[in-house]
PDB file of C-alpha atoms and ligand atoms in Angstrom:
ATOM      1  CA  SER A  17       0.039  -0.179  -0.369  1.00  0.00           C
ATOM      2  CA  PRO A  18       1.774   3.676  -0.569  1.00  0.00           C
ATOM      3  CA  LEU A  19       0.512   4.186   2.795  1.00  0.00           C
ATOM      4  CA  HIS A  20       3.077   2.182   3.946  1.00  0.00           C
ATOM      5  CA  GLY A  21       6.992   3.875   3.745  1.00  0.00           C
ATOM      6  CA  ASP A  22      10.104   2.618   4.838  1.00  0.00           C
ATOM      7  CA  ALA A  23      10.553   6.556   6.593  1.00  0.00           C
ATOM      8  CA  PRO A  24      14.846   6.103   7.548  1.00  0.00           C
ATOM      9  CA  GLU A  25      14.979   7.928  10.807  1.00  0.00           C
ATOM     10  CA  GLU A  26      17.801   9.639  10.512  1.00  0.00           C
ATOM     11  CA  TRP A  27      16.886  12.136   8.016  1.00  0.00           C
ATOM     12  CA  ALA A  28      14.747  13.384  10.716  1.00  0.00           C
ATOM     13  CA  PRO A  29      16.197  17.202  11.057  1.00  0.00           C
ATOM     14  CA  THR A  30      17.318  18.198  14.837  1.00  0.00           C
ATOM     15  CA  GLY A  31      14.255  19.266  17.152  1.00  0.00           C
ATOM     16  CA  ILE A  32      11.437  17.676  15.071  1.00  0.00           C
ATOM     17  CA  ASP A  33       9.185  15.046  17.335  1.00  0.00           C
ATOM     18  CA  VAL A  34       8.160  12.198  15.295  1.00  0.00           C
ATOM     19  CA  THR A  35       5.728  11.287  17.934  1.00  0.00           C
ATOM     20  CA  VAL A  36       3.471  14.203  16.947  1.00  0.00           C
ATOM     21  CA  PRO A  37       2.703  13.808  14.053  1.00  0.00           C
ATOM     22  CA  SER A  38       2.918  16.710  11.484  1.00  0.00           C
ATOM     23  CA  ILE A  39       0.374  17.616   8.499  1.00  0.00           C
ATOM     24  CA  ALA A  40       3.344  18.424   5.606  1.00  0.00           C
ATOM     25  CA  ARG A  41       4.423  15.033   6.498  1.00  0.00           C
ATOM     26  CA  VAL A  42       0.489  13.260   6.961  1.00  0.00           C
ATOM     27  CA  TYR A  43      -0.682  15.072   3.251  1.00  0.00           C
ATOM     28  CA  ASP A  44       3.408  13.224   2.215  1.00  0.00           C
ATOM     29  CA  ALA A  45       1.839  10.123   3.510  1.00  0.00           C
ATOM     30  CA  VAL A  46      -1.677   9.962   1.541  1.00  0.00           C
ATOM     31  CA  LEU A  47       0.257  10.870  -1.584  1.00  0.00           C
ATOM     32  CA  GLY A  48       2.866   7.795  -1.478  1.00  0.00           C
ATOM     33  CA  GLY A  49       5.958   9.490  -0.277  1.00  0.00           C
ATOM     34  CA  LYS A  50       8.811   8.671   2.533  1.00  0.00           C
ATOM     35  CA  ASP A  51       8.714  11.847   3.957  1.00  0.00           C
ATOM     36  CA  ASN A  52       7.154  10.237   7.093  1.00  0.00           C
ATOM     37  CA  PHE A  53       6.569   8.251   9.922  1.00  0.00           C
ATOM     38  CA  PRO A  54       4.347   5.827  11.821  1.00  0.00           C
ATOM     39  CA  VAL A  55       2.387   9.054  13.403  1.00  0.00           C
ATOM     40  CA  ASP A  56       1.691  10.113  10.487  1.00  0.00           C
ATOM     41  CA  ARG A  57       0.362   6.438   8.734  1.00  0.00           C
ATOM     42  CA  ALA A  58      -1.213   6.237  11.305  1.00  0.00           C
ATOM     43  CA  ILE A  59      -3.691   8.887  10.593  1.00  0.00           C
ATOM     44  CA  ALA A  60      -3.588   8.862   6.621  1.00  0.00           C
ATOM     45  CA  GLN A  61      -4.031   5.210   7.476  1.00  0.00           C
ATOM     46  CA  GLN A  62      -6.925   6.109   9.436  1.00  0.00           C
ATOM     47  CA  SER A  63      -8.030   8.561   6.451  1.00  0.00           C
ATOM     48  CA  GLN A  64      -8.303   5.799   3.711  1.00  0.00           C
ATOM     49  CA  ASP A  65     -10.229   3.558   6.250  1.00  0.00           C
ATOM     50  CA  ILE A  66     -12.848   6.744   6.374  1.00  0.00           C
ATOM     51  CA  VAL A  67     -12.216   7.344   2.197  1.00  0.00           C
ATOM     52  CA  PRO A  68     -10.522   4.065   0.648  1.00  0.00           C
ATOM     53  CA  GLU A  69      -9.958   7.416  -2.603  1.00  0.00           C
ATOM     54  CA  ILE A  70      -7.641   9.420  -0.116  1.00  0.00           C
ATOM     55  CA  GLY A  71      -4.836   9.249  -1.499  1.00  0.00           C
ATOM     56  CA  ASP A  72      -6.218  10.157  -4.889  1.00  0.00           C
ATOM     57  CA  VAL A  73      -8.294  13.227  -3.149  1.00  0.00           C
ATOM     58  CA  ALA A  74      -4.732  14.516  -2.435  1.00  0.00           C
ATOM     59  CA  ARG A  75      -3.978  13.648  -6.247  1.00  0.00           C
ATOM     60  CA  TYR A  76      -6.488  15.138  -7.577  1.00  0.00           C
ATOM     61  CA  ASN A  77      -5.285  18.859  -5.287  1.00  0.00           C
ATOM     62  CA  ARG A  78      -1.818  18.219  -6.881  1.00  0.00           C
ATOM     63  CA  ASP A  79      -3.293  18.313 -10.342  1.00  0.00           C
ATOM     64  CA  ILE A  80      -5.725  21.457 -10.077  1.00  0.00           C
ATOM     65  CA  LEU A  81      -2.255  23.217  -9.001  1.00  0.00           C
ATOM     66  CA  GLY A  82      -0.373  21.958 -11.548  1.00  0.00           C
ATOM     67  CA  ARG A  83      -3.661  23.186 -14.089  1.00  0.00           C
ATOM     68  CA  ALA A  84      -4.405  26.329 -12.249  1.00  0.00           C
ATOM     69  CA  VAL A  85      -0.127  27.627 -12.061  1.00  0.00           C
ATOM     70  CA  ARG A  86       0.330  26.698 -15.787  1.00  0.00           C
ATOM     71  CA  THR A  87      -3.051  29.064 -16.214  1.00  0.00           C
ATOM     72  CA  MET A  88      -1.412  31.889 -14.194  1.00  0.00           C
ATOM     73  CA  ALA A  89       1.719  30.833 -15.304  1.00  0.00           C
ATOM     74  CA  LYS A  90       0.351  31.618 -19.337  1.00  0.00           C
ATOM     75  CA  ALA A  91      -1.654  34.424 -18.086  1.00  0.00           C
ATOM     76  CA  GLY A  92       1.539  36.383 -17.504  1.00  0.00           C
ATOM     77  CA  ILE A  93       1.836  35.534 -14.368  1.00  0.00           C
ATOM     78  CA  THR A  94       5.621  35.882 -13.455  1.00  0.00           C
ATOM     79  CA  GLN A  95       5.558  35.593  -9.307  1.00  0.00           C
ATOM     80  CA  PHE A  96       3.979  33.389  -6.452  1.00  0.00           C
ATOM     81  CA  LEU A  97       3.022  33.169  -3.228  1.00  0.00           C
ATOM     82  CA  ASP A  98       3.246  29.597  -2.556  1.00  0.00           C
ATOM     83  CA  LEU A  99       1.067  30.114   1.109  1.00  0.00           C
ATOM     84  CA  GLY A 100       1.291  26.294   3.302  1.00  0.00           C
ATOM     85  CA  SER A 101       2.766  24.710   0.600  1.00  0.00           C
ATOM     86  CA  GLY A 102       4.154  21.585   1.682  1.00  0.00           C
ATOM     87  CA  LEU A 103       6.530  18.964   1.618  1.00  0.00           C
ATOM     88  CA  PRO A 104       8.303  18.804  -2.138  1.00  0.00           C
ATOM     89  CA  THR A 105       6.547  16.137  -4.281  1.00  0.00           C
ATOM     90  CA  VAL A 106       5.844  15.880  -8.078  1.00  0.00           C
ATOM     91  CA  GLN A 107       5.129  18.636 -10.252  1.00  0.00           C
ATOM     92  CA  ASN A 108       6.286  21.338  -7.219  1.00  0.00           C
ATOM     93  CA  THR A 109       4.862  24.786  -7.854  1.00  0.00           C
ATOM     94  CA  HIS A 110       8.126  26.495  -9.752  1.00  0.00           C
ATOM     95  CA  GLN A 111       8.664  23.433 -11.541  1.00  0.00           C
ATOM     96  CA  VAL A 112       5.465  23.874 -13.892  1.00  0.00           C
ATOM     97  CA  ALA A 113       4.941  27.874 -13.366  1.00  0.00           C
ATOM     98  CA  GLN A 114       9.327  27.454 -14.796  1.00  0.00           C
ATOM     99  CA  GLU A 115       7.901  24.536 -17.706  1.00  0.00           C
ATOM    100  CA  VAL A 116       5.509  28.237 -18.830  1.00  0.00           C
ATOM    101  CA  ASN A 117       8.714  31.034 -17.792  1.00  0.00           C
ATOM    102  CA  PRO A 118      11.644  30.243 -16.664  1.00  0.00           C
ATOM    103  CA  ASP A 119      12.256  33.361 -15.153  1.00  0.00           C
ATOM    104  CA  ALA A 120       9.241  32.910 -13.191  1.00  0.00           C
ATOM    105  CA  LYS A 121       9.754  33.466  -9.667  1.00  0.00           C
ATOM    106  CA  ILE A 122       8.614  31.588  -6.496  1.00  0.00           C
ATOM    107  CA  VAL A 123       8.274  32.004  -2.123  1.00  0.00           C
ATOM    108  CA  TYR A 124       7.311  29.027  -0.661  1.00  0.00           C
ATOM    109  CA  VAL A 125       5.768  29.465   3.182  1.00  0.00           C
ATOM    110  CA  ASP A 126       5.412  26.422   5.056  1.00  0.00           C
ATOM    111  CA  ILE A 127       4.567  27.293   9.122  1.00  0.00           C
ATOM    112  CA  ASP A 128       6.688  23.416   9.422  1.00  0.00           C
ATOM    113  CA  PRO A 129      10.280  22.806   9.462  1.00  0.00           C
ATOM    114  CA  ILE A 130      10.967  19.924   7.894  1.00  0.00           C
ATOM    115  CA  VAL A 131       9.129  21.691   4.588  1.00  0.00           C
ATOM    116  CA  LEU A 132      12.214  24.079   4.589  1.00  0.00           C
ATOM    117  CA  ALA A 133      14.384  20.940   5.707  1.00  0.00           C
ATOM    118  CA  HIS A 134      13.739  19.584   2.617  1.00  0.00           C
ATOM    119  CA  GLY A 135      13.429  21.858   0.273  1.00  0.00           C
ATOM    120  CA  ARG A 136      17.064  23.257   0.835  1.00  0.00           C
ATOM    121  CA  ALA A 137      17.622  20.612  -2.834  1.00  0.00           C
ATOM    122  CA  ILE A 138      15.568  23.159  -4.558  1.00  0.00           C
ATOM    123  CA  LEU A 139      17.554  26.357  -3.092  1.00  0.00           C
ATOM    124  CA  ALA A 140      20.667  24.652  -4.771  1.00  0.00           C
ATOM    125  CA  GLU A 141      19.632  24.386  -8.068  1.00  0.00           C
ATOM    126  CA  ASN A 142      17.245  26.865  -8.570  1.00  0.00           C
ATOM    127  CA  ALA A 143      17.873  30.507  -7.859  1.00  0.00           C
ATOM    128  CA  ASN A 144      13.804  31.989  -8.995  1.00  0.00           C
ATOM    129  CA  THR A 145      13.185  30.206  -5.358  1.00  0.00           C
ATOM    130  CA  THR A 146      12.718  30.260  -2.789  1.00  0.00           C
ATOM    131  CA  VAL A 147      10.968  28.242   1.329  1.00  0.00           C
ATOM    132  CA  VAL A 148      10.595  30.461   3.781  1.00  0.00           C
ATOM    133  CA  THR A 149       9.055  29.056   7.445  1.00  0.00           C
ATOM    134  CA  ALA A 150       6.131  31.162   8.973  1.00  0.00           C
ATOM    135  CA  ASP A 151       2.989  30.964  10.295  1.00  0.00           C
ATOM    136  CA  LEU A 152       0.088  32.014   7.682  1.00  0.00           C
ATOM    137  CA  ARG A 153      -2.001  33.401  10.155  1.00  0.00           C
ATOM    138  CA  ASP A 154       0.452  36.330  10.499  1.00  0.00           C
ATOM    139  CA  PRO A 155      -0.519  38.029   7.351  1.00  0.00           C
ATOM    140  CA  LYS A 156       1.822  40.912   7.714  1.00  0.00           C
ATOM    141  CA  ALA A 157       4.545  39.285   8.888  1.00  0.00           C
ATOM    142  CA  VAL A 158       4.488  36.875   6.653  1.00  0.00           C
ATOM    143  CA  LEU A 159       3.918  39.772   3.910  1.00  0.00           C
ATOM    144  CA  ASP A 160       7.254  41.484   5.326  1.00  0.00           C
ATOM    145  CA  LEU A 161       8.715  38.541   5.724  1.00  0.00           C
ATOM    146  CA  PRO A 162      12.615  39.980   3.550  1.00  0.00           C
ATOM    147  CA  ALA A 163      12.739  37.081   1.705  1.00  0.00           C
ATOM    148  CA  VAL A 164       9.033  37.848   0.390  1.00  0.00           C
ATOM    149  CA  ARG A 165       9.761  41.439  -0.186  1.00  0.00           C
ATOM    150  CA  GLU A 166      13.220  40.368  -1.784  1.00  0.00           C
ATOM    151  CA  PHE A 167      11.655  37.598  -4.337  1.00  0.00           C
ATOM    152  CA  ILE A 168       7.779  39.655  -4.825  1.00  0.00           C
ATOM    153  CA  ASP A 169       7.236  42.638  -6.740  1.00  0.00           C
ATOM    154  CA  PHE A 170       4.195  43.963  -5.225  1.00  0.00           C
ATOM    155  CA  ASP A 171       3.550  46.793  -8.184  1.00  0.00           C
ATOM    156  CA  GLN A 172       3.155  43.701 -10.805  1.00  0.00           C
ATOM    157  CA  PRO A 173       0.710  40.559 -10.731  1.00  0.00           C
ATOM    158  CA  ILE A 174       1.420  37.495  -8.244  1.00  0.00           C
ATOM    159  CA  GLY A 175      -0.165  34.346  -8.007  1.00  0.00           C
ATOM    160  CA  LEU A 176      -1.370  33.849  -5.122  1.00  0.00           C
ATOM    161  CA  MET A 177      -1.871  30.176  -3.795  1.00  0.00           C
ATOM    162  CA  LEU A 178      -3.841  28.704  -0.486  1.00  0.00           C
ATOM    163  CA  VAL A 179      -4.250  25.641  -1.408  1.00  0.00           C
ATOM    164  CA  GLY A 180      -5.752  22.426   0.976  1.00  0.00           C
ATOM    165  CA  VAL A 181      -4.414  24.705   4.042  1.00  0.00           C
ATOM    166  CA  ILE A 182      -7.121  26.992   4.743  1.00  0.00           C
ATOM    167  CA  HIS A 183      -9.060  24.007   6.355  1.00  0.00           C
ATOM    168  CA  HIS A 184      -6.182  23.807   8.707  1.00  0.00           C
ATOM    169  CA  LEU A 185      -7.625  26.667  10.332  1.00  0.00           C
ATOM    170  CA  GLY A 186     -10.320  26.998  12.875  1.00  0.00           C
ATOM    171  CA  ASP A 187     -12.964  28.840  12.468  1.00  0.00           C
ATOM    172  CA  ASP A 188     -12.248  30.996  15.916  1.00  0.00           C
ATOM    173  CA  GLU A 189      -8.849  31.349  13.830  1.00  0.00           C
ATOM    174  CA  GLY A 190     -10.382  33.798  11.507  1.00  0.00           C
ATOM    175  CA  PRO A 191      -9.492  31.978   8.127  1.00  0.00           C
ATOM    176  CA  GLU A 192     -11.882  34.752   6.669  1.00  0.00           C
ATOM    177  CA  ALA A 193      -9.563  37.638   7.488  1.00  0.00           C
ATOM    178  CA  ILE A 194      -6.844  36.142   7.172  1.00  0.00           C
ATOM    179  CA  VAL A 195      -7.709  35.738   3.446  1.00  0.00           C
ATOM    180  CA  ARG A 196      -9.453  38.896   2.986  1.00  0.00           C
ATOM    181  CA  ASP A 197      -5.801  40.348   4.826  1.00  0.00           C
ATOM    182  CA  TYR A 198      -3.496  38.529   1.786  1.00  0.00           C
ATOM    183  CA  LEU A 199      -5.916  39.486  -1.015  1.00  0.00           C
ATOM    184  CA  ALA A 200      -5.929  43.364   0.175  1.00  0.00           C
ATOM    185  CA  ALA A 201      -2.229  43.281  -0.866  1.00  0.00           C
ATOM    186  CA  LEU A 202      -1.932  41.755  -4.568  1.00  0.00           C
ATOM    187  CA  PRO A 203      -1.950  44.303  -6.722  1.00  0.00           C
ATOM    188  CA  ALA A 204      -4.948  44.498  -9.606  1.00  0.00           C
ATOM    189  CA  GLY A 205      -4.277  41.318 -12.555  1.00  0.00           C
ATOM    190  CA  SER A 206      -3.226  38.859  -9.051  1.00  0.00           C
ATOM    191  CA  TYR A 207      -4.340  35.969  -9.204  1.00  0.00           C
ATOM    192  CA  PHE A 208      -5.615  34.048  -5.898  1.00  0.00           C
ATOM    193  CA  LEU A 209      -5.717  30.149  -6.322  1.00  0.00           C
ATOM    194  CA  LEU A 210      -7.785  28.354  -2.914  1.00  0.00           C
ATOM    195  CA  THR A 211      -8.529  24.288  -2.757  1.00  0.00           C
ATOM    196  CA  HIS A 212     -10.093  23.343   0.478  1.00  0.00           C
ATOM    197  CA  PHE A 213     -11.684  20.427   2.130  1.00  0.00           C
ATOM    198  CA  CYS A 214     -16.075  19.994   1.940  1.00  0.00           C
ATOM    199  CA  ALA A 215     -18.507  19.212   3.332  1.00  0.00           C
ATOM    200  CA  SER A 216     -19.803  17.355   1.041  1.00  0.00           C
ATOM    201  CA  SER A 217     -20.676  14.217   2.697  1.00  0.00           C
ATOM    202  CA  PRO A 218     -21.779  11.590   5.532  1.00  0.00           C
ATOM    203  CA  ASP A 219     -18.227  10.161   4.795  1.00  0.00           C
ATOM    204  CA  ALA A 220     -16.580  13.703   4.849  1.00  0.00           C
ATOM    205  CA  LEU A 221     -18.187  15.394   7.942  1.00  0.00           C
ATOM    206  CA  ASP A 222     -16.962  11.276   9.633  1.00  0.00           C
ATOM    207  CA  LEU A 223     -13.163  12.008   8.492  1.00  0.00           C
ATOM    208  CA  GLU A 224     -13.910  16.214   9.723  1.00  0.00           C
ATOM    209  CA  GLY A 225     -14.096  14.594  12.961  1.00  0.00           C
ATOM    210  CA  ALA A 226     -11.247  12.213  12.475  1.00  0.00           C
ATOM    211  CA  LEU A 227      -8.378  14.576  11.747  1.00  0.00           C
ATOM    212  CA  LEU A 228     -10.134  16.942  14.278  1.00  0.00           C
ATOM    213  CA  THR A 229      -9.567  14.337  16.555  1.00  0.00           C
ATOM    214  CA  SER A 230      -5.819  12.592  15.878  1.00  0.00           C
ATOM    215  CA  LEU A 231      -4.376  15.557  14.124  1.00  0.00           C
ATOM    216  CA  GLY A 232      -6.248  19.005  15.703  1.00  0.00           C
ATOM    217  CA  THR A 233      -7.169  20.420  12.721  1.00  0.00           C
ATOM    218  CA  GLY A 234      -8.962  19.931   9.511  1.00  0.00           C
ATOM    219  CA  ARG A 235     -12.787  22.511   9.071  1.00  0.00           C
ATOM    220  CA  PHE A 236     -14.250  20.476   6.370  1.00  0.00           C
ATOM    221  CA  ARG A 237     -16.804  23.712   5.096  1.00  0.00           C
ATOM    222  CA  THR A 238     -19.403  23.789   2.525  1.00  0.00           C
ATOM    223  CA  LEU A 239     -19.679  25.034  -1.066  1.00  0.00           C
ATOM    224  CA  GLU A 240     -20.704  28.244   0.096  1.00  0.00           C
ATOM    225  CA  GLU A 241     -18.189  28.993   2.669  1.00  0.00           C
ATOM    226  CA  ILE A 242     -15.816  28.088   0.230  1.00  0.00           C
ATOM    227  CA  THR A 243     -16.557  30.557  -2.275  1.00  0.00           C
ATOM    228  CA  ALA A 244     -17.145  33.302   0.592  1.00  0.00           C
ATOM    229  CA  TYR A 245     -12.709  33.622   0.461  1.00  0.00           C
ATOM    230  CA  PHE A 246     -13.071  35.004  -2.934  1.00  0.00           C
ATOM    231  CA  GLU A 247     -15.599  37.633  -1.875  1.00  0.00           C
ATOM    232  CA  GLY A 248     -14.460  41.008  -3.914  1.00  0.00           C
ATOM    233  CA  THR A 249     -12.318  39.260  -6.495  1.00  0.00           C
ATOM    234  CA  GLU A 250     -13.905  37.499  -9.678  1.00  0.00           C
ATOM    235  CA  LEU A 251     -14.055  33.942 -10.004  1.00  0.00           C
ATOM    236  CA  LEU A 252     -12.767  32.797 -13.350  1.00  0.00           C
ATOM    237  CA  GLU A 253     -15.438  29.533 -15.120  1.00  0.00           C
ATOM    238  CA  PRO A 254     -15.712  27.453 -14.304  1.00  0.00           C
ATOM    239  CA  GLY A 255     -15.907  28.722 -10.601  1.00  0.00           C
ATOM    240  CA  VAL A 256     -15.689  27.479  -7.192  1.00  0.00           C
ATOM    241  CA  VAL A 257     -16.156  23.716  -8.169  1.00  0.00           C
ATOM    242  CA  TYR A 258     -15.146  19.586  -6.781  1.00  0.00           C
ATOM    243  CA  LEU A 259     -11.351  19.793  -8.054  1.00  0.00           C
ATOM    244  CA  PRO A 260     -11.865  16.565 -11.162  1.00  0.00           C
ATOM    245  CA  GLU A 261     -14.650  19.421 -12.288  1.00  0.00           C
ATOM    246  CA  TRP A 262     -12.531  22.273 -12.951  1.00  0.00           C
ATOM    247  CA  ARG A 263     -10.927  22.417 -15.911  1.00  0.00           C
ATOM    248  CA  PRO A 264     -10.267  18.437 -16.508  1.00  0.00           C
ATOM    249  CA  ASP A 265      -7.986  17.407 -18.867  1.00  0.00           C
ATOM    250  CA  GLU A 266     -10.834  14.730 -19.402  1.00  0.00           C
ATOM    251  CA  PRO A 267     -14.118  14.063 -19.314  1.00  0.00           C
ATOM    252  CA  VAL A 268     -15.941  14.015 -16.024  1.00  0.00           C
ATOM    253  CA  PRO A 269     -18.387  11.818 -15.296  1.00  0.00           C
ATOM    254  CA  ALA A 270     -21.705  13.158 -14.345  1.00  0.00           C
ATOM    255  CA  SER A 271     -22.253  11.315 -11.375  1.00  0.00           C
ATOM    256  CA  LEU A 272     -18.942  12.542  -8.709  1.00  0.00           C
ATOM    257  CA  THR A 273     -17.925   9.334  -6.107  1.00  0.00           C
ATOM    258  CA  VAL A 274     -17.269  10.882  -2.659  1.00  0.00           C
ATOM    259  CA  GLY A 275     -13.398  10.850  -2.788  1.00  0.00           C
ATOM    260  CA  GLN A 276     -13.956  13.300  -6.086  1.00  0.00           C
ATOM    261  CA  ARG A 277     -16.295  15.692  -3.734  1.00  0.00           C
ATOM    262  CA  LEU A 278     -13.983  15.863  -1.055  1.00  0.00           C
ATOM    263  CA  MET A 279     -12.269  18.932  -1.586  1.00  0.00           C
ATOM    264  CA  ALA A 280     -12.998  22.113  -4.178  1.00  0.00           C
ATOM    265  CA  GLY A 281     -11.892  24.781  -5.170  1.00  0.00           C
ATOM    266  CA  GLY A 282     -11.403  27.097  -7.406  1.00  0.00           C
ATOM    267  CA  LEU A 283      -9.273  30.677  -9.557  1.00  0.00           C
ATOM    268  CA  ALA A 284      -9.558  33.897  -9.462  1.00  0.00           C
ATOM    269  CA  ILE A 285      -9.079  37.780 -10.745  1.00  0.00           C
ATOM    270  CA  LYS A 286      -8.579  40.354  -8.188  1.00  0.00           C
ATOM    271  CA  HIS A 287      -9.202  43.424 -10.551  1.00  0.00           C
TER     272      HIS A 287
HETATM  273  N1  SAM B 311      -0.806  23.157  -0.597  1.00  0.00           N
HETATM  274  C1  SAM B 311      -0.426  21.819  -1.148  1.00  0.00           C
HETATM  275  C2  SAM B 311      -0.739  21.247  -1.693  1.00  0.00           C
HETATM  276  O1  SAM B 311      -2.101  21.464  -1.827  1.00  0.00           O
HETATM  277  O2  SAM B 311      -0.160  19.965  -1.892  1.00  0.00           O
HETATM  278  C3  SAM B 311      -0.108  20.617   0.037  1.00  0.00           C
HETATM  279  C4  SAM B 311      -0.879  21.031   2.007  1.00  0.00           C
HETATM  280  S1  SAM B 311      -0.708  20.654   2.813  1.00  0.00           S
HETATM  281  C5  SAM B 311      -1.761  19.117   2.929  1.00  0.00           C
HETATM  282  C6  SAM B 311      -0.718  21.833   3.882  1.00  0.00           C
HETATM  283  C7  SAM B 311       0.241  22.685   4.689  1.00  0.00           C
HETATM  284  O3  SAM B 311      -0.333  23.982   5.033  1.00  0.00           O
HETATM  285  C8  SAM B 311       1.664  21.791   5.849  1.00  0.00           C
HETATM  286  O4  SAM B 311       2.532  21.335   4.911  1.00  0.00           O
HETATM  287  C9  SAM B 311       0.825  22.026   6.889  1.00  0.00           C
HETATM  288  O5  SAM B 311       2.993  22.305   7.039  1.00  0.00           O
HETATM  289  C10 SAM B 311       1.053  23.888   6.421  1.00  0.00           C
HETATM  290  N2  SAM B 311       0.412  24.887   7.302  1.00  0.00           N
HETATM  291  C11 SAM B 311      -0.658  24.480   8.149  1.00  0.00           C
HETATM  292  N3  SAM B 311      -0.893  25.433   8.660  1.00  0.00           N
HETATM  293  C12 SAM B 311       0.112  26.062   8.353  1.00  0.00           C
HETATM  294  C13 SAM B 311       0.211  27.590   9.167  1.00  0.00           C
HETATM  295  N4  SAM B 311      -0.269  28.221   9.969  1.00  0.00           N
HETATM  296  N5  SAM B 311       1.234  28.545   8.547  1.00  0.00           N
HETATM  297  C14 SAM B 311       1.555  28.083   7.579  1.00  0.00           C
HETATM  298  N6  SAM B 311       1.578  26.635   6.617  1.00  0.00           N
HETATM  299  C15 SAM B 311       0.764  25.898   7.314  1.00  0.00           C
END
């Protein structure tokens, strides 16, 4: 099963507690990566027990990231701020964007220091890419980070990405205001990509309950709530939809499975 990596314990950077699950490592386990520990794999397995297609869901999320980054790069976006970027995997933002425009700049921001530890390999080979450890819940601090100011020109359109991360903010943390603060900082012509767990089935709500208990985060919001994050922007076609329905490369079946409806997202432009 892809959920059983053989984590060589020696890669763990000092200061990382391998007995506490990490969102980044659980997601890596779900994607079939090897940068995870037993405590992370247990949650990935528990998620798979509730939604057997969970690995596909993570891939739908990576796929829309790829399609949307390509769309933004082709539309002329040359700088990307990827918040809650996760561990490097296949088709990372910089690879997709730089395929269209080799000069595209990418700032990856993640709260988990393991992402920086693994991102160093990317840094070494890519002068237009940087990785920063920061908490996106403080937009002002993130937007003022030296690396952000150095890489991103706030007078030019930006591709802002909150992919699979806002559902890790609780209602009491004011996710709407946080998203609004980032959108307010973007110049006109910027793009905004968001994907989010969706409260779309009883199984989705079961998974929400399990994740809130085991991982401490994972809020499944309704399509209406997810759409509300785009307030003040123009949602591009087809709007906020279940991930496989967003500008699919392949025909989509009329009736989607629980897994295909587990996340929703959209791409918008700020005028
Ligand atoms: N964006 C990638 C994707 O969609 O493939 C990774 C998504 S992963 C499910 C969520 C990531 O958000 C994790 O790497 C986690 O460490 C990060 N994260 C969670 N809360 C965060 C916060 N407050 N600030 C920054 N990153 C955060």
